[in-house]
Coordinates of C-alpha atoms in Angstrom, one line a residue:
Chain A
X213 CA 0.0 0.0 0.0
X214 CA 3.1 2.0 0.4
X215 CA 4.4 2.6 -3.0
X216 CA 2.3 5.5 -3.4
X217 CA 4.8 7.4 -1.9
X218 CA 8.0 6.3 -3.2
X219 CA 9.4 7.7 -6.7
X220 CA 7.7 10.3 -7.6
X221 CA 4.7 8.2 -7.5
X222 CA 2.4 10.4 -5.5
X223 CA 2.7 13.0 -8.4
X224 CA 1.4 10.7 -10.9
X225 CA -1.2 9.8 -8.8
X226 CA -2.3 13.8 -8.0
X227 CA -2.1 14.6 -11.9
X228 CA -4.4 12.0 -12.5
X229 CA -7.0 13.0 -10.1
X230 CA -6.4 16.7 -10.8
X231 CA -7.2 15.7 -14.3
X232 CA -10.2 13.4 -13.5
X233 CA -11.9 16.2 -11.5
X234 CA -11.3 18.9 -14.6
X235 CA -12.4 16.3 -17.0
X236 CA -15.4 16.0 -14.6
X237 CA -16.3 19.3 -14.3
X238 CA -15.8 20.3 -17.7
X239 CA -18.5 17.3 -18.9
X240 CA -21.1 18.4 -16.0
X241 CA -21.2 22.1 -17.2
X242 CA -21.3 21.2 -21.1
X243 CA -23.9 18.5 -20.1
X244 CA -25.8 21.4 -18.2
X245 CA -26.1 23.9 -20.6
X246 CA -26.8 21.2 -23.6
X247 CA -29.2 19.0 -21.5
X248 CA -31.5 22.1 -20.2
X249 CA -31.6 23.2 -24.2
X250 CA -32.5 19.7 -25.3
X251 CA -35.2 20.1 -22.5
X252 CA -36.7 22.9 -23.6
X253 CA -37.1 21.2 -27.0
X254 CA -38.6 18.6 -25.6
X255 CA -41.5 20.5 -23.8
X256 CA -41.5 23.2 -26.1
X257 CA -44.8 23.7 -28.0
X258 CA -43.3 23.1 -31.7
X259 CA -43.2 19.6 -33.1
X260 CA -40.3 19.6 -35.2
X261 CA -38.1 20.7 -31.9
X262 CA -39.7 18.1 -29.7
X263 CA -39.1 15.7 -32.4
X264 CA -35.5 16.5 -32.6
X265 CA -35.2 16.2 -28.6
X266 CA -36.5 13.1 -28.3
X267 CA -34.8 11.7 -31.3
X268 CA -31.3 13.0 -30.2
X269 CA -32.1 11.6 -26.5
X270 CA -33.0 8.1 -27.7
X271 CA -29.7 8.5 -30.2
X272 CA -27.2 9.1 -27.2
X273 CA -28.8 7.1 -24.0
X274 CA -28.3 4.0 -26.2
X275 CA -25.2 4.5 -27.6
X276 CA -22.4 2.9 -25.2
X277 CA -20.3 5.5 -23.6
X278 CA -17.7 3.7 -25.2
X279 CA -18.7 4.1 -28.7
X280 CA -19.3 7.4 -28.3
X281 CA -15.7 8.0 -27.0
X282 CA -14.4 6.1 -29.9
X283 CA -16.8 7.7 -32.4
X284 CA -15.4 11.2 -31.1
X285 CA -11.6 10.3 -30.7
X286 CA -11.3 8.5 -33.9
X287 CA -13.9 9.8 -36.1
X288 CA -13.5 13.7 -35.7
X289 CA -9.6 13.7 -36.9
X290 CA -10.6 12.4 -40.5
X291 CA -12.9 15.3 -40.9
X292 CA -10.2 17.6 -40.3
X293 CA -11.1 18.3 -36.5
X294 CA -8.1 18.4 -34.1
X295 CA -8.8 19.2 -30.2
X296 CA -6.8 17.6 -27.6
X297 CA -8.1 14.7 -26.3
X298 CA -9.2 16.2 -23.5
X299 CA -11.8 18.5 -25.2
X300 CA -12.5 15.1 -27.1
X301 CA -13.2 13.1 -24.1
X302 CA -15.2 16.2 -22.9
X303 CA -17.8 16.4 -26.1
X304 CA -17.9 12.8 -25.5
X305 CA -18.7 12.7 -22.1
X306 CA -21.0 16.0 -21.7
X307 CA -23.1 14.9 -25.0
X308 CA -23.7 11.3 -22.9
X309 CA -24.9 13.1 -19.9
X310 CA -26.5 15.8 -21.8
X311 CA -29.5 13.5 -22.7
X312 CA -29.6 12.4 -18.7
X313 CA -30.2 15.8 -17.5
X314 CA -32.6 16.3 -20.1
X315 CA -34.5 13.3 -19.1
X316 CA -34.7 14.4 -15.5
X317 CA -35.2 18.3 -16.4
X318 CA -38.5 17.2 -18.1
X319 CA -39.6 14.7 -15.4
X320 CA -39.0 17.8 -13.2
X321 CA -40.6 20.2 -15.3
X322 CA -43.9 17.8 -15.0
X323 CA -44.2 18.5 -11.5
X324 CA -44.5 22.3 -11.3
X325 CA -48.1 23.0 -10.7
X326 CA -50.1 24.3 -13.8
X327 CA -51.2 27.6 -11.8
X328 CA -47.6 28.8 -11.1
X329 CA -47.4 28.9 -15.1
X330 CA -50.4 30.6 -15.3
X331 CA -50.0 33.1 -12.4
X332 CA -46.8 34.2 -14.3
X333 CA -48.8 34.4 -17.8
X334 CA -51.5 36.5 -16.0
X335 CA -48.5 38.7 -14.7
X336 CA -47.6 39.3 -18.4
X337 CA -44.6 37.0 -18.8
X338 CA -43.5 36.0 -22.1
X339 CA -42.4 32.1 -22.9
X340 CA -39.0 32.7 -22.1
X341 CA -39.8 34.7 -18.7
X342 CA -42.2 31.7 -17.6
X343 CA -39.1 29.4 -18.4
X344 CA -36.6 30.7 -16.6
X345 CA -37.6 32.6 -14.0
X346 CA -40.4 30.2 -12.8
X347 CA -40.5 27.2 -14.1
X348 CA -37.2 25.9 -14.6
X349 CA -36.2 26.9 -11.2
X350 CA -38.5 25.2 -9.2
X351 CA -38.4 22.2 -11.7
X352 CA -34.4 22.8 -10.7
X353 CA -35.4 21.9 -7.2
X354 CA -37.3 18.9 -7.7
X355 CA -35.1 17.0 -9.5
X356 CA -31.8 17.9 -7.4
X357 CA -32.3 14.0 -6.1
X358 CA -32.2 12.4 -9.2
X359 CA -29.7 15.0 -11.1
X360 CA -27.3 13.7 -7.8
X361 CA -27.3 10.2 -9.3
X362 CA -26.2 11.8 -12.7
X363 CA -23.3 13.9 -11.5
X364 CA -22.0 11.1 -9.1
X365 CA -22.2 8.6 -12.0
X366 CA -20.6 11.1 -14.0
X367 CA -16.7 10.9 -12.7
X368 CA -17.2 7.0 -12.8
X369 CA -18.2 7.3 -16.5
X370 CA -15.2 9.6 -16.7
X371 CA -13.0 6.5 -16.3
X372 CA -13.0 5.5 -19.9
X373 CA -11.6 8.9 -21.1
X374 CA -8.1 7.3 -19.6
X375 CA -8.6 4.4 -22.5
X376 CA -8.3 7.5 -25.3
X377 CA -5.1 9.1 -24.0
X378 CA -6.7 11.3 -21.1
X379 CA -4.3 11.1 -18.5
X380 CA -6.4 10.6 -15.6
X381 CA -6.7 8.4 -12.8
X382 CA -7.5 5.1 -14.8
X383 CA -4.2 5.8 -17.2
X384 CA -2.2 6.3 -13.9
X385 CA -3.6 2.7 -12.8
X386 CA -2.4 1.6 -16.0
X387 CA 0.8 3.1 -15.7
X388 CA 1.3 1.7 -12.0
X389 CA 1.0 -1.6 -13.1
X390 CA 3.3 -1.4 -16.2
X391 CA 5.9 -0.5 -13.7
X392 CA 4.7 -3.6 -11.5
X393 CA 2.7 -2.6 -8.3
X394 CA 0.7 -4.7 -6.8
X395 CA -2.6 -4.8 -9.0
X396 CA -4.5 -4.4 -5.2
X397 CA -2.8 -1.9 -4.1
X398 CA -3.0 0.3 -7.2
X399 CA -6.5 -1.0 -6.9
X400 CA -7.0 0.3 -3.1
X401 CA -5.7 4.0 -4.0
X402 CA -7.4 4.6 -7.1
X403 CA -11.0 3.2 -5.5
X404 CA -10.3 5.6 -2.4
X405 CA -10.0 8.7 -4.7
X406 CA -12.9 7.9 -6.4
X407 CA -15.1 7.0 -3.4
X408 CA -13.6 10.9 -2.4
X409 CA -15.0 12.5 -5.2
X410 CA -18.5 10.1 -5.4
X411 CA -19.0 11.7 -1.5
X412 CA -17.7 15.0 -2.2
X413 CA -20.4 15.3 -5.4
X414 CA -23.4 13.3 -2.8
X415 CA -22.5 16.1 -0.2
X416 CA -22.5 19.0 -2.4
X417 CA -25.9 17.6 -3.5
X418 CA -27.1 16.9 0.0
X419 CA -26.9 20.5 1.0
X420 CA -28.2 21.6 -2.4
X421 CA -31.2 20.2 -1.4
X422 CA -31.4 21.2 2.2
X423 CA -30.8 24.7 1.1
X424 CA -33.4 25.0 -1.8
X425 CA -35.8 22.4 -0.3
X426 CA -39.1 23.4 -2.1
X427 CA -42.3 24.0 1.0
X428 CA -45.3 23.4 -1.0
Chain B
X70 CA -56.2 17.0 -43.3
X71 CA -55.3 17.2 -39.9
X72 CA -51.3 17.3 -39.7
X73 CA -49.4 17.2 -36.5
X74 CA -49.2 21.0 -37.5
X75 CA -53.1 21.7 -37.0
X76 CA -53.6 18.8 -33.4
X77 CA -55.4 20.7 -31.4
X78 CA -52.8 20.6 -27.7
X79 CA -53.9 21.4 -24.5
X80 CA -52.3 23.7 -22.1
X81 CA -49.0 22.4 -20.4
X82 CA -47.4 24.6 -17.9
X83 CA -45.2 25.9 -20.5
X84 CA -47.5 27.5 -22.5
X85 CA -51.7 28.1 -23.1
X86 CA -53.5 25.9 -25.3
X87 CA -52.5 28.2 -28.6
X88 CA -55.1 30.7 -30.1
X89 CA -55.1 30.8 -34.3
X90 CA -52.3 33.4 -33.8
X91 CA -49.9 31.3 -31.6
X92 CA -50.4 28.6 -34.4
X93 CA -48.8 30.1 -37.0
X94 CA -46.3 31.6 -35.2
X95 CA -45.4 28.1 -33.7
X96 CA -45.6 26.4 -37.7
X97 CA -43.2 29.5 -38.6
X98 CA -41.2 28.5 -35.5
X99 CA -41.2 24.7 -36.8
X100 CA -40.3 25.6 -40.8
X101 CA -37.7 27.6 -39.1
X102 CA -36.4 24.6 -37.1
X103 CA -36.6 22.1 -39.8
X104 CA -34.3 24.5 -42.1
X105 CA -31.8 24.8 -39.2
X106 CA -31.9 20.7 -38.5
X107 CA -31.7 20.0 -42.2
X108 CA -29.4 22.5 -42.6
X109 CA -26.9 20.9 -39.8
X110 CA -27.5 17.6 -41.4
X111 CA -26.9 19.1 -44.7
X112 CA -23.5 20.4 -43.3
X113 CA -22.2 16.9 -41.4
X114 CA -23.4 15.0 -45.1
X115 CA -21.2 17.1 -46.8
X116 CA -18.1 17.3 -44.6
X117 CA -18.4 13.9 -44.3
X118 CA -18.7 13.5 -48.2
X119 CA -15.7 16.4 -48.9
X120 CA -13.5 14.0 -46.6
X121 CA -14.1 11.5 -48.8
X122 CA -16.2 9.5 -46.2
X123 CA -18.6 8.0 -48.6
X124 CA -15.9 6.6 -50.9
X125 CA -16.6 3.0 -51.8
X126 CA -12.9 2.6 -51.1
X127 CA -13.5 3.0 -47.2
X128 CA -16.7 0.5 -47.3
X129 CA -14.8 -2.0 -49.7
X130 CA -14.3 -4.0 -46.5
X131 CA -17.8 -4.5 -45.2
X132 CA -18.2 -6.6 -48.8
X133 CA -15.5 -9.1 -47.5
X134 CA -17.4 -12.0 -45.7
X135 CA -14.5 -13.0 -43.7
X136 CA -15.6 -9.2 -42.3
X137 CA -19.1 -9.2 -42.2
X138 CA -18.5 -13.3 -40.5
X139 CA -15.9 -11.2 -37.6
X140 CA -19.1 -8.5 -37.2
X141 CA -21.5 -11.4 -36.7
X142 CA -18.4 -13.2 -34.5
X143 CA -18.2 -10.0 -31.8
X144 CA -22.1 -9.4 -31.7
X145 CA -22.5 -12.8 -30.6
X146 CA -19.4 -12.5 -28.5
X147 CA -20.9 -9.3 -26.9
X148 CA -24.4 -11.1 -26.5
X149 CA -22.4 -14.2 -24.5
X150 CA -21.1 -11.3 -22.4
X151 CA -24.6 -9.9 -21.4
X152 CA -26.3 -13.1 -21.4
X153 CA -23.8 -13.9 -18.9
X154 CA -23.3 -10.9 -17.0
X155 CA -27.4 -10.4 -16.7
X156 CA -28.0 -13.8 -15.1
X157 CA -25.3 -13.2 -12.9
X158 CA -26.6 -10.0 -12.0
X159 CA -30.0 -10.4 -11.5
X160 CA -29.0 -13.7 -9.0
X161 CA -26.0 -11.5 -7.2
X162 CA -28.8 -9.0 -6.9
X163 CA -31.5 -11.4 -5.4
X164 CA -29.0 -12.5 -3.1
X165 CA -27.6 -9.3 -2.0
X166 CA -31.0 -8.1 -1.5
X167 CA -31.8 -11.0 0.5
X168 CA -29.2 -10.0 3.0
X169 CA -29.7 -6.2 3.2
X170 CA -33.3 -7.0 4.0
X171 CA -32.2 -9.5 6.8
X172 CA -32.7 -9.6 10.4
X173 CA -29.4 -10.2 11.2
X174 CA -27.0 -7.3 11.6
X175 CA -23.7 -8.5 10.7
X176 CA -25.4 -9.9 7.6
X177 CA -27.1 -6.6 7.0
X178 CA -24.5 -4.7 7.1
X179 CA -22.1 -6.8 5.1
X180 CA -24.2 -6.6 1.8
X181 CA -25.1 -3.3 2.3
X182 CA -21.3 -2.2 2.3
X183 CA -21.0 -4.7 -0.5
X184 CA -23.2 -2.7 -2.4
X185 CA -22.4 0.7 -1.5
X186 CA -19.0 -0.3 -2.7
X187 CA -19.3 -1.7 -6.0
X188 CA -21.9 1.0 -6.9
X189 CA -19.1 3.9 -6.3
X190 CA -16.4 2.2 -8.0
X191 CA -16.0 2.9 -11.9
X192 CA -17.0 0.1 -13.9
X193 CA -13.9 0.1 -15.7
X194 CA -11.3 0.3 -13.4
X195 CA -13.0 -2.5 -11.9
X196 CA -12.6 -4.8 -14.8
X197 CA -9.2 -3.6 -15.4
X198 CA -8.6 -4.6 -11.6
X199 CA -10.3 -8.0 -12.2
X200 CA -8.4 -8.8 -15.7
X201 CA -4.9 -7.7 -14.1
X202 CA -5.3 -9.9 -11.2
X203 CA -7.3 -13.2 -12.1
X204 CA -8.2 -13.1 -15.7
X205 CA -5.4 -11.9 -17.9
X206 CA -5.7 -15.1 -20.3
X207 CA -9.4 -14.7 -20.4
X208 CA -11.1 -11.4 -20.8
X209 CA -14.4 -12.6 -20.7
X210 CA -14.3 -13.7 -17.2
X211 CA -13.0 -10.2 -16.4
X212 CA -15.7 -8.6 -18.1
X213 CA -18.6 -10.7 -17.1
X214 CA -17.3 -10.6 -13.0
X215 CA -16.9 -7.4 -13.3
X216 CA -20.5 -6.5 -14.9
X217 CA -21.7 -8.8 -12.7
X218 CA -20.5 -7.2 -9.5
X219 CA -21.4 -3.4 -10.4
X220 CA -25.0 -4.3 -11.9
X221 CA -25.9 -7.0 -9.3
X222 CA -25.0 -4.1 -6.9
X223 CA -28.0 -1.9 -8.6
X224 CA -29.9 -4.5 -9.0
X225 CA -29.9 -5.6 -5.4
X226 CA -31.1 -2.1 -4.7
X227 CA -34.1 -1.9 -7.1
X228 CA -35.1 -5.2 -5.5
X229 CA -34.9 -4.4 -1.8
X230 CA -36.8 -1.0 -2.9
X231 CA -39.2 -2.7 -4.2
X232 CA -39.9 -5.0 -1.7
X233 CA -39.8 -1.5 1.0
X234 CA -42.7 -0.5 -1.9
X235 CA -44.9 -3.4 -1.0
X236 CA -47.7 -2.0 1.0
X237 CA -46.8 -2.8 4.7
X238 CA -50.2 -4.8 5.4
X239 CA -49.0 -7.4 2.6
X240 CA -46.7 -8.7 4.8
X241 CA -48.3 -8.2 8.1
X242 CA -51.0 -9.9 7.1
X243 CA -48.3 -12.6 6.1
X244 CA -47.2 -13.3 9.7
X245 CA -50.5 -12.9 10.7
X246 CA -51.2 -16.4 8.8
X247 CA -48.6 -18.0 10.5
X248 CA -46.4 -17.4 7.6
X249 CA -42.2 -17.5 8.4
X250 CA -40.3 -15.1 6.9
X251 CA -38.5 -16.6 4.2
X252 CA -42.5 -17.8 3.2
X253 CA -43.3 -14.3 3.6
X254 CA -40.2 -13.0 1.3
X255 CA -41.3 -15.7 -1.6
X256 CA -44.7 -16.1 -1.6
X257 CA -46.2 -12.6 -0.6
X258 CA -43.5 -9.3 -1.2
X259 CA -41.0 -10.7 -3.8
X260 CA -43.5 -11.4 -6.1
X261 CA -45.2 -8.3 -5.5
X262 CA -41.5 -6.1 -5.6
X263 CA -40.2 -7.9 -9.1
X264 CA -43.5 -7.2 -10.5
X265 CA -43.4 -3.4 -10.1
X266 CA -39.7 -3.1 -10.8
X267 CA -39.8 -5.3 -13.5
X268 CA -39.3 -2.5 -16.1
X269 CA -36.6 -0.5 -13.9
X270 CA -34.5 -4.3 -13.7
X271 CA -34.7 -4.7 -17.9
X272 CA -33.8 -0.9 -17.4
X273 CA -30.9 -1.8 -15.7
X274 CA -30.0 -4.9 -18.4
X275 CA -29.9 -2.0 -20.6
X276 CA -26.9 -0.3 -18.9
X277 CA -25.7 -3.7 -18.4
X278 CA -25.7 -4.7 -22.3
X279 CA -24.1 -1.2 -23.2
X280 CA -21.5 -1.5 -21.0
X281 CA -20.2 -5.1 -22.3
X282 CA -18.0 -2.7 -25.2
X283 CA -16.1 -1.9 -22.2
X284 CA -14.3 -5.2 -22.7
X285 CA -12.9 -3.8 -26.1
X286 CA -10.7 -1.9 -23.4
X287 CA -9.4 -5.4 -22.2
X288 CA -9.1 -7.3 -25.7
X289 CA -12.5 -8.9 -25.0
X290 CA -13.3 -9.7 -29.0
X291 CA -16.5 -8.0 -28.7
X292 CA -18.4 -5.7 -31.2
X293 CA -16.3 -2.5 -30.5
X294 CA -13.0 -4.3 -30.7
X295 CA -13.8 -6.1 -33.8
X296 CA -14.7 -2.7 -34.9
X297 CA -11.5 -1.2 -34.0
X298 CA -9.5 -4.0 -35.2
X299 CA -11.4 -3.8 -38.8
X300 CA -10.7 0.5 -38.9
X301 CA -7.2 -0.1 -38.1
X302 CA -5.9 -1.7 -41.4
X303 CA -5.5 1.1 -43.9
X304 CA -7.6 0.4 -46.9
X305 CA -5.3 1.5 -50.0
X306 CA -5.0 5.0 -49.7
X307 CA -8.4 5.7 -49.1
X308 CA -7.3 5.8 -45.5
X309 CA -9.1 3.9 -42.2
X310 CA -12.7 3.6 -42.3
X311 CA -13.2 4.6 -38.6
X312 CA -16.1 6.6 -39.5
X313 CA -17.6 4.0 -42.0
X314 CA -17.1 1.4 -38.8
X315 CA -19.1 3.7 -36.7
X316 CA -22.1 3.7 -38.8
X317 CA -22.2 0.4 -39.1
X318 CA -21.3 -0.2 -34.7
X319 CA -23.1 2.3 -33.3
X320 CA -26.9 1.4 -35.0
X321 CA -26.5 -2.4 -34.1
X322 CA -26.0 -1.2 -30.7
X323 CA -28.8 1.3 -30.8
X324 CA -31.1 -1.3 -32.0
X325 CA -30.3 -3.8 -29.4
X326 CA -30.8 -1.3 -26.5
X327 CA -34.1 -0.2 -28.5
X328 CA -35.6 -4.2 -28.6
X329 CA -35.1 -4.5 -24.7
X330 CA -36.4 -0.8 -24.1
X331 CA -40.0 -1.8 -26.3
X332 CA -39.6 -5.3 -24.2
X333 CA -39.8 -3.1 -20.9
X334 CA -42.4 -1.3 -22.0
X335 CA -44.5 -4.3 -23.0
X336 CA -43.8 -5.8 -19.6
X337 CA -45.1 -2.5 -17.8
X338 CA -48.3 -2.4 -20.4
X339 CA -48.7 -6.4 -19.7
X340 CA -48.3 -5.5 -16.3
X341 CA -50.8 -2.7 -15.8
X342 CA -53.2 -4.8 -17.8
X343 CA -53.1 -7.6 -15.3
X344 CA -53.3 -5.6 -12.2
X345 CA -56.5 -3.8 -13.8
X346 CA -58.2 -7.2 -14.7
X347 CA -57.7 -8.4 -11.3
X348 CA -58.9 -5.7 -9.2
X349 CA -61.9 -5.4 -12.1
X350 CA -62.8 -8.9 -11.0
X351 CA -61.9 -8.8 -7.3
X352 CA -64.4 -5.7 -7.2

């Protein structure tokens, strides 16, 4: 369990999890912001948009996360696209997640009350206004228990960015074990720092809710 | 002619059931958002096209039946994987279930760190650990321990909540019979639990099946690999056909996740139907 912090070890370890949080964070903005706009297509009132949501959510939640990672990495290049492979493995990663968020944004925006929409209209409030100043924030609330399971499943997923040259925790495991440690202690270390960032993201969540808790 | 342009909608709590004005605003709206989707379309056909993507150089290979037998080789290999790894699961998952729901503490709280464990740990690394350590000369094993351990994990959980779903006088009035507890686990609130979850647990096969192309990472020769193995040798000069591999992956995978989706859904239809006729006659 030791070798952690022999040659210049611990440093490889740190990157990695340095790199696995920025990966992370970087997918669950871009997954935000894109999930919330496929959202809104989904429950807006034009067909052709709704159509496009659900067709783009069905497209990506049964797609392995994989495939994706490998349809990004390898098939962007030939088209003359060149990001690192971070920026790959974020597209990949925050277009997979996108269509979770989206999924639990509309399941949340089902259970604001019809009369809070139409106490806003009857205040004058355009489509946009009634979006995003009522209904999406309160829809925000109710689905902080189910986005949780998103986000914390979010840094697992982020694993198999280290299979497409993202140097994060799973390519340090994989480097650790080319130099021969013991596959169970390389095992131990890397489960702990992901445990820490799993609690750290159910935490963050936990007081999320305790602070916006919704009295109706 | 009534379009999907002219159904009459109801409100929503985004918006008022729309007046003859809102219509046509919303049928500009849509011509507008067809133009921009078939525009983006448009635009990926093409750069795909200017790159040469549609050459028949780059999809020479999938003519080959050596290739197409490989394709057919890796989806079965991937459906061994699952077909494995979902048995496993779903019996892991009964029996983990089994002991967070017992009355014994140390047996309790053994399965319930077991789960909490597996749950948190990436996937991955997981069957990395497992084909490092035990299962270096077969990947399969790797693959299918290691799918078995993470989804049996979730699976246990569906069950036990499930079975905490069960109305509380099902069981009561079990015991009140006479009934032990195991007899009141089988007979009364399993039963009961695997019918409501059913379509969460095919759910959960779901993740399971899309997660097999993980063992491409370990040299499992499942789809992905045998995908990645075909867009690795250069086709003369036309380049690798990762792209043309894609098209051809990623829809066989889509349509497998779709078939157990509709079965789901069938099951929870089927389901509801049941539970109707029952309480129609039991009335």
């Amino acid at each position: 369990m030791g070798f952690l912090f022999e040659d210049g070890n611990f440093a490889l370890f740190r990157d990695g999890f340095l790199q696995t949080i920025e990966l992370s964070a970087l997918s669950a903005l871009l997954a935000l912001l894109l999930g919330t706009l496929l959202a809104a297509c989904r429950v807006s009132p034009v067909p052709v948009l709704r159509g496009f949501g659900t067709t783009w959510v069905t497209l990506f939640r049964n797609t392995p996360l994989t495939v994706l990672f490998f349809a990004v990495t390898f098939g962007l290049p030939p088209l003359g696209v060149h990001f690192s492979h971070l920026t790959f493995a974020v597209l990949a990663l925050g277009g997979y997640t996108a269509s979770f968020v989206c999924e639990v944004l509309r399941s949340g925006i089902n259970t604001v009350p019809l009369g809070q929409a139409e106490a806003a209209r009857s205040l004058g409030m355009t489509f946009g206004q009634t979006l995003t100043q009522i209904v999406l924030p309160q829809a925000a609330r109710t689905v902080l228990a189910p986005m949780s399971s998103v986000f914390i499943a979010l840094p697992r997923n982020s694993a198999i960015a280290g299979a497409f040259s993202v140097s994060e925790l799973y390519s340090a495991q994989q480097t650790f074990s080319e130099r021969g440690y013991s596959i169970f202690a390389i095992f131990f270390w890397v489960a702990c720092a992901y445990l820490v960032i799993s609690a750290t993201v159910a935490l963050l969540f936990r007081s999320l809710e305790n602070r916006l808790a919704v009295a109706r | 002619m009534s379009s999907i342009f002219t159904r009459p909608s109801t409100a929503s709590v985004l918006y008022d059931a729309p007046g003859p004005k809102a219509r046509s605003r919303y049928r500009v709206f849509g011509v507008l958002a067809l133009l921009a989707i078939a525009g983006l379309l448009w635009y990926t056909v093409t750069a795909l096209a200017d790159n040469g993507q549609f050459d028949a150089e780059l999809w020479d290979a999938f003519q080959y039946n050596t290739i197409q037998q490989r394709i057919v080789d890796g989806l079965l290999a991937t459906l061994e994987a699952f077909g494995l790894a979902a048995v496993g699961s779903l019996a892991l998952g009964a029996l983990l279930a089994a002991g967070q729901l017992s009355d014994h503490r140390p047996v309790r709280w053994a399965a319930v760190s077991f789960v909490q464990f597996f749950r948190a740990m990436p996937l991955l690394i997981l069957i990395v650990a497992l084909y490092y350590a035990f299962f270096a000369k077969e990947p399969m094993w790797a693959l299918v321990l290691g799918l078995t351990l993470y989804n049996g994990s979730v699976q246990a959980e569906i069950i036990r909540s499930g079975v905490n779903a069960v109305p509380r006088g099902q069981g009561e009035a079990g015991y009140a019979l006479g009934l032990r507890k195991t007899q009141v686990m089988t007979t009364v609130l399993v039963p009961q639990a695997v019918r409501s979850m059913l379509p969460t647990m095919i759910g959960q096969l779901v993740v399971t099946l899309k997660d097999t192309s993980l063992g491409f990472i370990i040299t499992y020769h499942e789809l992905l690999f045998v995908g990645k193995a075909i867009a690795s040798q250069p086709l003369n000069a036309a380049g690798f056909p990762y792209i043309p591999v894609v098209l051809v992956i990623g829809p066989i995978y889509i349509a497998m996740c779709l078939l157990l989706t509709a079965l789901a859904r069938w099951i929870e239809a089927r389901g509801r139907r049941g539970a109707n006729r029952r309480t129609s006659a039991a009335a």
